mmCIF file of C-alpha atoms and ligand atoms in Angstrom:
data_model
loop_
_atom_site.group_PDB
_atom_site.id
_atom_site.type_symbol
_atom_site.label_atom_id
_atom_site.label_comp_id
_atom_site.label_asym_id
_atom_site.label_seq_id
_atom_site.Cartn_x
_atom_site.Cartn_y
_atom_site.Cartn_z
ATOM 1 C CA UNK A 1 299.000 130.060 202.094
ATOM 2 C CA UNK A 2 300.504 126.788 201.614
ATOM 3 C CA UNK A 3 301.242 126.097 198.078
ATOM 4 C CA UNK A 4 301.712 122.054 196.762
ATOM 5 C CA UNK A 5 302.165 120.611 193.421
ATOM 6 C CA UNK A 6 301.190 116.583 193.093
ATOM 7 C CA UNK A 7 301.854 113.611 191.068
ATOM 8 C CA UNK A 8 299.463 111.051 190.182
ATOM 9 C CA UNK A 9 300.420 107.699 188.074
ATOM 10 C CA UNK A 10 298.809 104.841 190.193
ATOM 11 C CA UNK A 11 297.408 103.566 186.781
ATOM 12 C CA UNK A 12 296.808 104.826 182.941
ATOM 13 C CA UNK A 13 296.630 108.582 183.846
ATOM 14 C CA UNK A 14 299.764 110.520 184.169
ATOM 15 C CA UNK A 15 298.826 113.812 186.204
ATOM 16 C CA UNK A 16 300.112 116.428 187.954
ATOM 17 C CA UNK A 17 298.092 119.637 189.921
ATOM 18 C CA UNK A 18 298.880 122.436 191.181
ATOM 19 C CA UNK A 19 297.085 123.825 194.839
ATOM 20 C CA UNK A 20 297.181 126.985 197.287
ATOM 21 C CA UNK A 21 295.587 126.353 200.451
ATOM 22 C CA UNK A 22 294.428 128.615 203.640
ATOM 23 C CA UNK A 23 292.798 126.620 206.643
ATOM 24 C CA UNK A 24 289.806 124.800 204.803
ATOM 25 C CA UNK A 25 290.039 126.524 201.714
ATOM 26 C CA UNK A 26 291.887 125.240 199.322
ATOM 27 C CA UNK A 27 291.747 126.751 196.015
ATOM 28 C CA UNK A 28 293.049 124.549 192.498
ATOM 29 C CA UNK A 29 295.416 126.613 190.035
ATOM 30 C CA UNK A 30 296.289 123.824 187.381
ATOM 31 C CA UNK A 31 295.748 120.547 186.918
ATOM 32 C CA UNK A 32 296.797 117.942 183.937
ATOM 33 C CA UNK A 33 295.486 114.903 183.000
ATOM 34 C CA UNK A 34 296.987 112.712 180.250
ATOM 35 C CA UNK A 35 295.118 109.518 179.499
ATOM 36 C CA UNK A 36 296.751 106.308 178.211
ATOM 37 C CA UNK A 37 293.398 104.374 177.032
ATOM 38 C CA UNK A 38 293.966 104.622 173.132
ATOM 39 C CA UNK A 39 297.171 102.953 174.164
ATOM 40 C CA UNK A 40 295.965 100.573 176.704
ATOM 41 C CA UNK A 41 292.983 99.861 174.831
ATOM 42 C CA UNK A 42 294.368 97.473 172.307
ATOM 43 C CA UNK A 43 295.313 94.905 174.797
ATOM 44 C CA UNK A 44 291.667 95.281 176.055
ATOM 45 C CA UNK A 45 293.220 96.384 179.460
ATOM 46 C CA UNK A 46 295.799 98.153 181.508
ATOM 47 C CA UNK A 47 299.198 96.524 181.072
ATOM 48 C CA UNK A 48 301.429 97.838 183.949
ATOM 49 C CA UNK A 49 304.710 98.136 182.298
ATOM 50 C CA UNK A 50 303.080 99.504 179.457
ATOM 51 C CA UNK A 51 301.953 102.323 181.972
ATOM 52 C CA UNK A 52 305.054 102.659 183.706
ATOM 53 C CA UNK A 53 307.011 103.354 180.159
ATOM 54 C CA UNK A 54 304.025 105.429 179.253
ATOM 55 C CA UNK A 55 303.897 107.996 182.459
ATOM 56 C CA UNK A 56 308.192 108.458 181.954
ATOM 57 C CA UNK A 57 307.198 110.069 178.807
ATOM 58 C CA UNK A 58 304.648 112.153 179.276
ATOM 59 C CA UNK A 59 305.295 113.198 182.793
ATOM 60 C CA UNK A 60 309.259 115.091 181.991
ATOM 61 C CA UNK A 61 307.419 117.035 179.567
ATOM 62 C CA UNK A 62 304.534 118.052 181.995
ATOM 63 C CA UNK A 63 307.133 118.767 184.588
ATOM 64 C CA UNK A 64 308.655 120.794 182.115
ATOM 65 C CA UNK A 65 305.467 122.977 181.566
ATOM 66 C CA UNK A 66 304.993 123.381 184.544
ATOM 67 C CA UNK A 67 308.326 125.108 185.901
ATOM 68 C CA UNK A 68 308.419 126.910 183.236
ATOM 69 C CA UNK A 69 304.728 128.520 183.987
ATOM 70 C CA UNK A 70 306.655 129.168 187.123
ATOM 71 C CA UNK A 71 304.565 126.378 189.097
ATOM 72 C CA UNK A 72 307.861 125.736 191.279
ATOM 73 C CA UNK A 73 307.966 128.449 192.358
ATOM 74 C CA UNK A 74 307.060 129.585 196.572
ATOM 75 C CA UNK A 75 306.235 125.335 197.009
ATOM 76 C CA UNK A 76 305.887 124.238 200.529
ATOM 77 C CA UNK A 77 305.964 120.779 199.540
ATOM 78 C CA UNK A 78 305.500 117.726 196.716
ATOM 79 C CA UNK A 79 302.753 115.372 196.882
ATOM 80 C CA UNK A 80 302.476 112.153 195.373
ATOM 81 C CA UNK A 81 300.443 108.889 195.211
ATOM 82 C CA UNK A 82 302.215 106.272 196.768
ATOM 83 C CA UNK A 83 299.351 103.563 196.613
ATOM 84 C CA UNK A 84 297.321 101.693 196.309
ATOM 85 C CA UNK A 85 298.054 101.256 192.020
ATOM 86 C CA UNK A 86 300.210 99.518 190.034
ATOM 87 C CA UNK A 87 303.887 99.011 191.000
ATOM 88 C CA UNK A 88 305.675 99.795 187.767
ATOM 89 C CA UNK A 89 303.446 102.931 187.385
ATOM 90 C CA UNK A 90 303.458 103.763 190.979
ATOM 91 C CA UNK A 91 307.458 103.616 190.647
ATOM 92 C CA UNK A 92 307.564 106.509 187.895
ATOM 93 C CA UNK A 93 305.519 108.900 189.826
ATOM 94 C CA UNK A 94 306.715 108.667 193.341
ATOM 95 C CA UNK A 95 310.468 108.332 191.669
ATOM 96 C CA UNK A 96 310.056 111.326 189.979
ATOM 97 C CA UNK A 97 308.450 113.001 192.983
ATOM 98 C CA UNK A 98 311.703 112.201 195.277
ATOM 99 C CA UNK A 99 314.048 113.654 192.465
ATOM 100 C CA UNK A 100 312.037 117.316 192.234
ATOM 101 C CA UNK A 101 311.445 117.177 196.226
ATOM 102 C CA UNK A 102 314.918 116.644 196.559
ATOM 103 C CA UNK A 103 316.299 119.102 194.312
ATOM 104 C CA UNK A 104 313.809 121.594 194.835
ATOM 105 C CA UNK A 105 314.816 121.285 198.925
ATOM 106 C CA UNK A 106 311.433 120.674 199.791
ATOM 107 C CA UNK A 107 309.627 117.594 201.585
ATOM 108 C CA UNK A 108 307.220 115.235 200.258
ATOM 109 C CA UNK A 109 304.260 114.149 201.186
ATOM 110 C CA UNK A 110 302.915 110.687 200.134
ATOM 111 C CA UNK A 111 299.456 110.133 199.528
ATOM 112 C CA UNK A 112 296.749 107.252 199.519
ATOM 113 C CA UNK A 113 295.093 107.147 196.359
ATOM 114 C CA UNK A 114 291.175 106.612 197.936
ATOM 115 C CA UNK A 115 291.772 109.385 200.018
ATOM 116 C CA UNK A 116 292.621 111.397 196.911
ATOM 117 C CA UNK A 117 289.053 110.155 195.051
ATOM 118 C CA UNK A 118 287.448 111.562 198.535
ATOM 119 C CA UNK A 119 289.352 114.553 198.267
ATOM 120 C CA UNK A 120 288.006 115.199 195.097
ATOM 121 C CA UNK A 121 284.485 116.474 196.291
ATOM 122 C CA UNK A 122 286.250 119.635 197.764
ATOM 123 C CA UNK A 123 287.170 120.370 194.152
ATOM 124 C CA UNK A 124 283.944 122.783 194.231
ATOM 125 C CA UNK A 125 282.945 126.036 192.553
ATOM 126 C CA UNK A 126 281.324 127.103 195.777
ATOM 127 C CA UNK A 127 283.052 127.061 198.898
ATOM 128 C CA UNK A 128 281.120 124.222 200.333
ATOM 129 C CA UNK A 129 283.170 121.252 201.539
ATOM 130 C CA UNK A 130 281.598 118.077 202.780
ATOM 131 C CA UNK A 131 281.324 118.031 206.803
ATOM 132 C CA UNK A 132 282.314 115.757 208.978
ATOM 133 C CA UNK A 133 281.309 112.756 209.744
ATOM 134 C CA UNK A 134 281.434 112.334 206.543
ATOM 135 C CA UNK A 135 280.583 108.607 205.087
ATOM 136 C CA UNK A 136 282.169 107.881 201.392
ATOM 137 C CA UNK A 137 281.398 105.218 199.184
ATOM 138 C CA UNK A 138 284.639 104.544 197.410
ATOM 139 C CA UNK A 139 284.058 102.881 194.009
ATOM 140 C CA UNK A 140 286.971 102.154 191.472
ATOM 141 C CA UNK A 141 288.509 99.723 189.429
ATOM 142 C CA UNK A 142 290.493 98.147 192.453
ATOM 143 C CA UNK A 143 288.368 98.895 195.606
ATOM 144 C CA UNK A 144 284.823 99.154 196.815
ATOM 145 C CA UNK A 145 284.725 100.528 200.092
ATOM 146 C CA UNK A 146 282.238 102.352 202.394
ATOM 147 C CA UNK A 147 284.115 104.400 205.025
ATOM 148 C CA UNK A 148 283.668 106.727 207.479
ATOM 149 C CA UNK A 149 285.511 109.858 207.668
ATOM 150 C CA UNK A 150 285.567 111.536 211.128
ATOM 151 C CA UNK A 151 288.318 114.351 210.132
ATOM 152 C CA UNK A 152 291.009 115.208 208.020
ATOM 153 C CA UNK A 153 293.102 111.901 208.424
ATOM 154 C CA UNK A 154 290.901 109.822 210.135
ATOM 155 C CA UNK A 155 289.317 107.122 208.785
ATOM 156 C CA UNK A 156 287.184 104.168 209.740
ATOM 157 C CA UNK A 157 286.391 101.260 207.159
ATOM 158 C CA UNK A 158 282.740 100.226 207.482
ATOM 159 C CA UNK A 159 282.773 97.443 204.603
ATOM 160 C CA UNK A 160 284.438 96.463 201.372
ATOM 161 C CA UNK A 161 283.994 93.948 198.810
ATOM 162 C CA UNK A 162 284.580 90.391 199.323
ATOM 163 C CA UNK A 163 285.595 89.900 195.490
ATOM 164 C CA UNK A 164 285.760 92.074 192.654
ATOM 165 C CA UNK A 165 285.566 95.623 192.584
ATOM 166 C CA UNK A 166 282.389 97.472 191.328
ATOM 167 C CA UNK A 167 284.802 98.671 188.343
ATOM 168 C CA UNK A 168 286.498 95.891 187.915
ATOM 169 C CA UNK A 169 282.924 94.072 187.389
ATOM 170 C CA UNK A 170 281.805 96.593 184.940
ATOM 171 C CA UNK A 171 285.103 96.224 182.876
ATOM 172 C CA UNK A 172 284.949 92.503 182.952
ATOM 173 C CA UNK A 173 280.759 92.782 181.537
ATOM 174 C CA UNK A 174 282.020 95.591 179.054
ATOM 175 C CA UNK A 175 284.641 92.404 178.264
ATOM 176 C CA UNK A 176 281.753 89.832 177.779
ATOM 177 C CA UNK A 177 279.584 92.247 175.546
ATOM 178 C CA UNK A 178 282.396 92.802 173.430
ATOM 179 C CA UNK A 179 282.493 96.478 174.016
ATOM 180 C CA UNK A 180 286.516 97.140 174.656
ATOM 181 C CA UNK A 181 287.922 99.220 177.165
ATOM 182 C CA UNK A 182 287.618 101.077 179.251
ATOM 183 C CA UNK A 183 284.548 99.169 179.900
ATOM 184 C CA UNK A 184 282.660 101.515 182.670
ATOM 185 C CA UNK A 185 281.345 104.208 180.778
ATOM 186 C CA UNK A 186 280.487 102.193 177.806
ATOM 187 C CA UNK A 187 278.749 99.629 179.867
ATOM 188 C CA UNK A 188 276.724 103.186 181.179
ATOM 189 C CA UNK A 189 276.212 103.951 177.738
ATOM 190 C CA UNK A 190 274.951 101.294 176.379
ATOM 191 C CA UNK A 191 272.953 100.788 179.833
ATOM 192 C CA UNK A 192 270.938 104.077 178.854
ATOM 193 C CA UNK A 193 269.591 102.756 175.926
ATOM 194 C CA UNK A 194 267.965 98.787 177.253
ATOM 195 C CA UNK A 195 265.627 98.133 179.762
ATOM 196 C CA UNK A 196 266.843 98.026 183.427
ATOM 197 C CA UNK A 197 263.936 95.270 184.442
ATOM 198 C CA UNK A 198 264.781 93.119 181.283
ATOM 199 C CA UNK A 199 266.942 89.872 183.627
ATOM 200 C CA UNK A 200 266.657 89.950 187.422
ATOM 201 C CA UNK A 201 270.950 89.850 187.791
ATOM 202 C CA UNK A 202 271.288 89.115 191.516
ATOM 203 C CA UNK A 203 271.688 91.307 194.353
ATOM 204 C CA UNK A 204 274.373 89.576 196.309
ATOM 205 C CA UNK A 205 274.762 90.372 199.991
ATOM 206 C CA UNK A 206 271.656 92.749 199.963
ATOM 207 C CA UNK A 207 269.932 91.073 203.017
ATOM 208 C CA UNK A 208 273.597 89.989 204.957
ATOM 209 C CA UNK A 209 272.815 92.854 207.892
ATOM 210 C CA UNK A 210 276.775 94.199 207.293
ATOM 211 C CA UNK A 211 278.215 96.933 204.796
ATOM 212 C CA UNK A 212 280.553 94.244 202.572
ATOM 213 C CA UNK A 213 279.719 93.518 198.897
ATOM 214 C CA UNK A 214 280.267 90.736 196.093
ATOM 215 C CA UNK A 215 280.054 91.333 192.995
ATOM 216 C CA UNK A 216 281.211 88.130 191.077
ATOM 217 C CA UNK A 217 278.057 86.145 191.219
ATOM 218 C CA UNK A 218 276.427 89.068 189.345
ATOM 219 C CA UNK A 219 279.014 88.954 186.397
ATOM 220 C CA UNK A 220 278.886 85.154 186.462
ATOM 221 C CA UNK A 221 275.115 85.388 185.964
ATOM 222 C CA UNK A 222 276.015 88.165 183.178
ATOM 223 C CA UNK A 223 277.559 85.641 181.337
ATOM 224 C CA UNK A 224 275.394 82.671 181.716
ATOM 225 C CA UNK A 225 272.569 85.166 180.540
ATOM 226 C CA UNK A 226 274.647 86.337 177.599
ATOM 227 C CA UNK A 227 275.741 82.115 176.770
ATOM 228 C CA UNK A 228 271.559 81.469 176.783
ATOM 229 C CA UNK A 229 271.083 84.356 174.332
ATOM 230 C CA UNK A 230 273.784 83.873 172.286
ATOM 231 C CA UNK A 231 272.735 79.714 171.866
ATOM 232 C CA UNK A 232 269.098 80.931 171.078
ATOM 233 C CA UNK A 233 270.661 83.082 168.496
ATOM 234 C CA UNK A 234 269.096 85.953 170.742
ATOM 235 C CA UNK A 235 271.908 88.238 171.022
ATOM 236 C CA UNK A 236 270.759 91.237 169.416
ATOM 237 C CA UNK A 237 271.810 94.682 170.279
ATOM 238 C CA UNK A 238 268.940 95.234 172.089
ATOM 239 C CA UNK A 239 269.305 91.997 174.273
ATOM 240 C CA UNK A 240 272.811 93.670 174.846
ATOM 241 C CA UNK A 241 271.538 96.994 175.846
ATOM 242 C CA UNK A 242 269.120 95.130 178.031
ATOM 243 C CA UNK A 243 271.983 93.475 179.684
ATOM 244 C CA UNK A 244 273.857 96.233 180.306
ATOM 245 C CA UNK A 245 271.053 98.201 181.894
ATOM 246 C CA UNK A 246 269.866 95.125 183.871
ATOM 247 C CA UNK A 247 273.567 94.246 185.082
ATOM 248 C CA UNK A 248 274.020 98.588 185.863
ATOM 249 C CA UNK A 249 270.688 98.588 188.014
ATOM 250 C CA UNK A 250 271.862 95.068 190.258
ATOM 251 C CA UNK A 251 275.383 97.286 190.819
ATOM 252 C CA UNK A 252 273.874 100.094 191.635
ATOM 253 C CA UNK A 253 271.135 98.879 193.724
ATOM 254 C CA UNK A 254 273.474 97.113 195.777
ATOM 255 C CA UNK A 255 275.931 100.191 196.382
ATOM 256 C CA UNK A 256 272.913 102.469 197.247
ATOM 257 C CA UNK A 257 271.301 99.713 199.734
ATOM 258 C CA UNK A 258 274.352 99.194 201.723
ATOM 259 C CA UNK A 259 275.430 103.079 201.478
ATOM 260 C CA UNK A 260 272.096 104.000 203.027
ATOM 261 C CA UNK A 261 272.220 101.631 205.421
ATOM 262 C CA UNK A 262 275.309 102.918 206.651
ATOM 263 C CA UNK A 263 273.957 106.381 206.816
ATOM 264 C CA UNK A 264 271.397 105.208 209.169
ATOM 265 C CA UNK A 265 273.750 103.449 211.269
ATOM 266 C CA UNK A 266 276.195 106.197 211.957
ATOM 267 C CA UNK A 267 274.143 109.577 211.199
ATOM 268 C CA UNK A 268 276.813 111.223 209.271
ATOM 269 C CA UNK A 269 276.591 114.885 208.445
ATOM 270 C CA UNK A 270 277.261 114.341 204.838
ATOM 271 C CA UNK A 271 277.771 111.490 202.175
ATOM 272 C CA UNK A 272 280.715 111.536 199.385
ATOM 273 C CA UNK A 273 280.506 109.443 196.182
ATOM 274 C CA UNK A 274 284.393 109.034 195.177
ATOM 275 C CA UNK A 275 286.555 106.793 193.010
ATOM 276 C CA UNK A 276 286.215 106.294 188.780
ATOM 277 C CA UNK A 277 282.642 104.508 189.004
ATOM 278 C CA UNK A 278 281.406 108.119 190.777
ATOM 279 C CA UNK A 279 281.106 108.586 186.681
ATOM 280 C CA UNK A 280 278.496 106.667 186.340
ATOM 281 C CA UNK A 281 275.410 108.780 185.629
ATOM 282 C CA UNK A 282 272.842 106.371 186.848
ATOM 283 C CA UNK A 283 274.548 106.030 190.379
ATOM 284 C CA UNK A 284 275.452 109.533 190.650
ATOM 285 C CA UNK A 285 271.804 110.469 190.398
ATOM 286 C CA UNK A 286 270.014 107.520 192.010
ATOM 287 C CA UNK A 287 272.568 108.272 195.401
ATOM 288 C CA UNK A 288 271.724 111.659 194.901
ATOM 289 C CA UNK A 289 267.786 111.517 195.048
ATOM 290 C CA UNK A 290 268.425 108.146 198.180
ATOM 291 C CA UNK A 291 270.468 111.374 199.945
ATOM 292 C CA UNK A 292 267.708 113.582 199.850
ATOM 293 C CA UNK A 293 265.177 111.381 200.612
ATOM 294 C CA UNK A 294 267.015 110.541 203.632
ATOM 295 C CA UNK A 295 268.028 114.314 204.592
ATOM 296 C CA UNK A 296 271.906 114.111 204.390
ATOM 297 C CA UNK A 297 274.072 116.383 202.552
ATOM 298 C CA UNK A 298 275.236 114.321 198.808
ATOM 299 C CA UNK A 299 278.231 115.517 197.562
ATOM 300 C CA UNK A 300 280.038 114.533 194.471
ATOM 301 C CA UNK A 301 282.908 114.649 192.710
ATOM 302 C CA UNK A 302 283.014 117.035 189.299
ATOM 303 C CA UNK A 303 282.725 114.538 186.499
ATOM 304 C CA UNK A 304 286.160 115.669 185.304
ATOM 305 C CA UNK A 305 287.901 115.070 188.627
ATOM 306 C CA UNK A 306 285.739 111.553 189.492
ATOM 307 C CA UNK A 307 288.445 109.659 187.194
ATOM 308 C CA UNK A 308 291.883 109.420 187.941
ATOM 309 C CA UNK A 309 293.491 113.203 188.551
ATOM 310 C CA UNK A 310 296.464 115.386 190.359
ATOM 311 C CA UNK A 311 293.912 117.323 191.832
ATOM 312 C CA UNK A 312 292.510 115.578 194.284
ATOM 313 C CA UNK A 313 295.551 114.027 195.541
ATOM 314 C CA UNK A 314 296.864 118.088 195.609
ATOM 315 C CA UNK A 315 294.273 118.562 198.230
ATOM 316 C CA UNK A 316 295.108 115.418 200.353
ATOM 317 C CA UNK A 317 298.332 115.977 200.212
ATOM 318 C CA UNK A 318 297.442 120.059 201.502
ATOM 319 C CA UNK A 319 295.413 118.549 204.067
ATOM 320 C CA UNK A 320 298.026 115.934 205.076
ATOM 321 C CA UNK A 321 300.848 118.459 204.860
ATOM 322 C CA UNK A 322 298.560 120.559 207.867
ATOM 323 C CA UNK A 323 298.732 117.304 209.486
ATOM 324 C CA UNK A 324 302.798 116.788 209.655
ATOM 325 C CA UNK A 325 302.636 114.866 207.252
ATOM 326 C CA UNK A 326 305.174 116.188 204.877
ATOM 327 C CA UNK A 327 308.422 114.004 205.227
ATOM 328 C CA UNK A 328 312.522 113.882 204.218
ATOM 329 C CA UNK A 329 311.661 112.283 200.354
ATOM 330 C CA UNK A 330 314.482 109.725 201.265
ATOM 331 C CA UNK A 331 311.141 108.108 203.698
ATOM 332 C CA UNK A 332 308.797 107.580 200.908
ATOM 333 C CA UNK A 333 308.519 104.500 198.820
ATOM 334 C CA UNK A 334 305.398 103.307 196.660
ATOM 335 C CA UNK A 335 302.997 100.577 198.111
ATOM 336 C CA UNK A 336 300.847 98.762 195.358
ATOM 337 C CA UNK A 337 298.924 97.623 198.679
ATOM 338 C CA UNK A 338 298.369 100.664 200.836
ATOM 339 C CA UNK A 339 295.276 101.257 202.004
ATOM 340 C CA UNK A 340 292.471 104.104 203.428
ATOM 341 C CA UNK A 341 293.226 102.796 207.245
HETATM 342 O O1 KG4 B 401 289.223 105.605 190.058
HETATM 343 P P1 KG4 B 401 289.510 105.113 188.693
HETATM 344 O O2 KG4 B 401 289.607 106.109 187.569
HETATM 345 O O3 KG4 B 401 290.799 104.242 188.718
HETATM 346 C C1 KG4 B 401 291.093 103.479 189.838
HETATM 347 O O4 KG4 B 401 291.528 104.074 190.854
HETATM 348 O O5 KG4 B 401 290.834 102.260 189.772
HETATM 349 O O6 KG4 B 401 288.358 104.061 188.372
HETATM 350 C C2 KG4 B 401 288.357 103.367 187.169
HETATM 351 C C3 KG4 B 401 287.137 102.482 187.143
HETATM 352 C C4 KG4 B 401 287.160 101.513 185.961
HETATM 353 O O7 KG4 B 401 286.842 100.223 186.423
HETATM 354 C C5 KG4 B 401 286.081 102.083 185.068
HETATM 355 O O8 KG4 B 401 285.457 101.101 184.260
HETATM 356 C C6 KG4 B 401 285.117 102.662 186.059
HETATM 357 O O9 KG4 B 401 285.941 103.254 187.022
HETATM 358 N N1 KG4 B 401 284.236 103.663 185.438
HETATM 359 C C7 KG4 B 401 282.906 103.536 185.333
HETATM 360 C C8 KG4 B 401 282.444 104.676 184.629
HETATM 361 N N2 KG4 B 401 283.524 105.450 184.328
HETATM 362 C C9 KG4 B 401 284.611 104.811 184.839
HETATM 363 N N3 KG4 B 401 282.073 102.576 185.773
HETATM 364 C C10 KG4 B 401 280.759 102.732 185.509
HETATM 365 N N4 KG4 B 401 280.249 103.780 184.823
HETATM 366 C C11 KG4 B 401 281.051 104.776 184.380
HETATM 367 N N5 KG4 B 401 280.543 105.805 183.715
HETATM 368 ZN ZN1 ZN B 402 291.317 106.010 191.038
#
């Protein structure tokens, strides 16, 4: 058995996970998740120093916990995010990471942070994994990717956004109807309660024959919408819901178009929703039924481990460590920039 502990700070989480893995099975004994939003959520957004200060105090403490539950103990190796996140937060985790590795005697292994959110769909009850070719639609606050997975560590990007991120264009709506952050799950909240077919938002891209997305001109047509209503004096709550639920259904119709083209294209043997939007109830179940309809395996992440965890970067890093990738913790340094391939 090979037995890693990871770090995870790329953003407002600070998390750390514990994992014993044989082969392909890979079985999760702890993982901890701290948030930061009540702290974050006053300046309406992340702020990255804020983070950084915020993950060096809760993750000594954590550590703490943790080697005193005896989770040091037999480790083959450390894991740790390395990118793609914010630098300041990146900094803490990956800084800490070298300091254990290093006193503990052990190597480290760094890990991408979009691997990790694919990762996360092995984080299963049963002991089904995903199979390979396996094609992911990555959706967080930073990235919007569809990429193909032909094995543990290799990757193939199909498409990507040309502008914002899916997340990023639900936090900026959740902005413009006022409801704070973090502005993806109350922009699917208040989604579920308006009418999806209330304003045609655009579907940019949706006939451009390749897998890359914009979302901008949809949030620029948010607000235009919301400027009209709010001039009429039309801006009720349920013009709001309305907005939300219209703006959810142009995201999500997009993502599922271009995903299932993609599956057509390259045949894979199963399909992986990963990254923080994966929450999103109306995606999670419209890719799900699109999956079936089509015949390919769906597999998603457990709501828990869709946002920001340890866990899933545990079991890249286990995977990555099988691959040699498990280095001298003098190598590794964070990269705000580093990408799936
Ligand atoms: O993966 P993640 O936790 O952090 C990054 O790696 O970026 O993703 C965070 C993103 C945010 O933009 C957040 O608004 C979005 O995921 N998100 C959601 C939902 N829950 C989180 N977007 C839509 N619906 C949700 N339920
Ligand atoms: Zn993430």
């Amino acid at each position: 058995m090979v037995k890693i502990l990871a770090i995870e700070t790329s953003c407002d989480e600070t998390a750390i996970a514990l994992v014993e893995g044989a082969g392909e099975r890979v079985i999760l004994h702890s993982s901890v998740v701290r948030s930061q939003v009540d702290v974050h959520a006053a300046y309406g957004g992340v702020v990255p120093d804020i983070a950084a200060r915020e993950h060096m105090e809760l993750l000594m403490p954590m550590l703490h916990k943790a080697k005193a539950d005896g989770y040091f103990e037999g480790l083959d190796a450390i894991a740790v995010t390395a990118g793609p996140g914010l630098a300041p937060a990146l900094r803490v985790g990956v800084g800490a990471a070298k300091g254990l590795a290093w006193s503990l005697g052990l190597p480290l292994v760094p890990v991408c942070h979009l691997e990790g959110h694919i990762y996360a769909s092995w984080l299963r009850k049963d002991d089904q994994a995903p199979a390979f070719p396996l094609l992911a639609l990555i959706v967080s606050g930073g990235h919007t990717e569809i990429v193909l997975m032909k094995g543990h560590g290799q990757f193939e990007r199909l498409g990507e956004t040309l502008d914002d991120a899916a997340g990023e264009a639900f936090d900026k709506v959740a902005k413009m109807l006022e409801l704070g952050y973090p502005g993806g799950p109350k922009v699917d909240a208040l989604a579920k309660l308006g009418n999806k077919e209330a304003y045609a938002f655009p579907r940019p891209m949706e006939k451009s024959g390749d897998f890359l997305f914009s979302f901008s001109g949809i949030k620029t047509s948010v607000l235009y919408t919301l400027r009209a209503l709010s001039d009429a004096k039309a801006l009720t709550e349920e013009a709001k819901a309305n907005v939300a639920a219209s703006f959810e259904e142009a995201v999500v119709d997009i993502l599922i178009k271009k995903t299932m083209a993609a599956v057509r294209k390259v045949n894979p043997a199963s399909v992986v929703l990963a990254g923080g939007v994966a929450a999103n109830k109306n995606l999670r179940m419209r890719l799900g039924d699109a999956c079936v309809a089509e015949g390919v395996p769906f597999f998603l992440p457990e709501f828990q481990y869709s946002m920001d965890n340890a866990a899933m970067i545990a079991v890249a890093g286990y995977f990555r460590f099988l691959q040699g990738a498990a280095v001298d913790p003098e190598k590794v340094f964070p990269d705000p920039n580093l990408d799936i391939v």
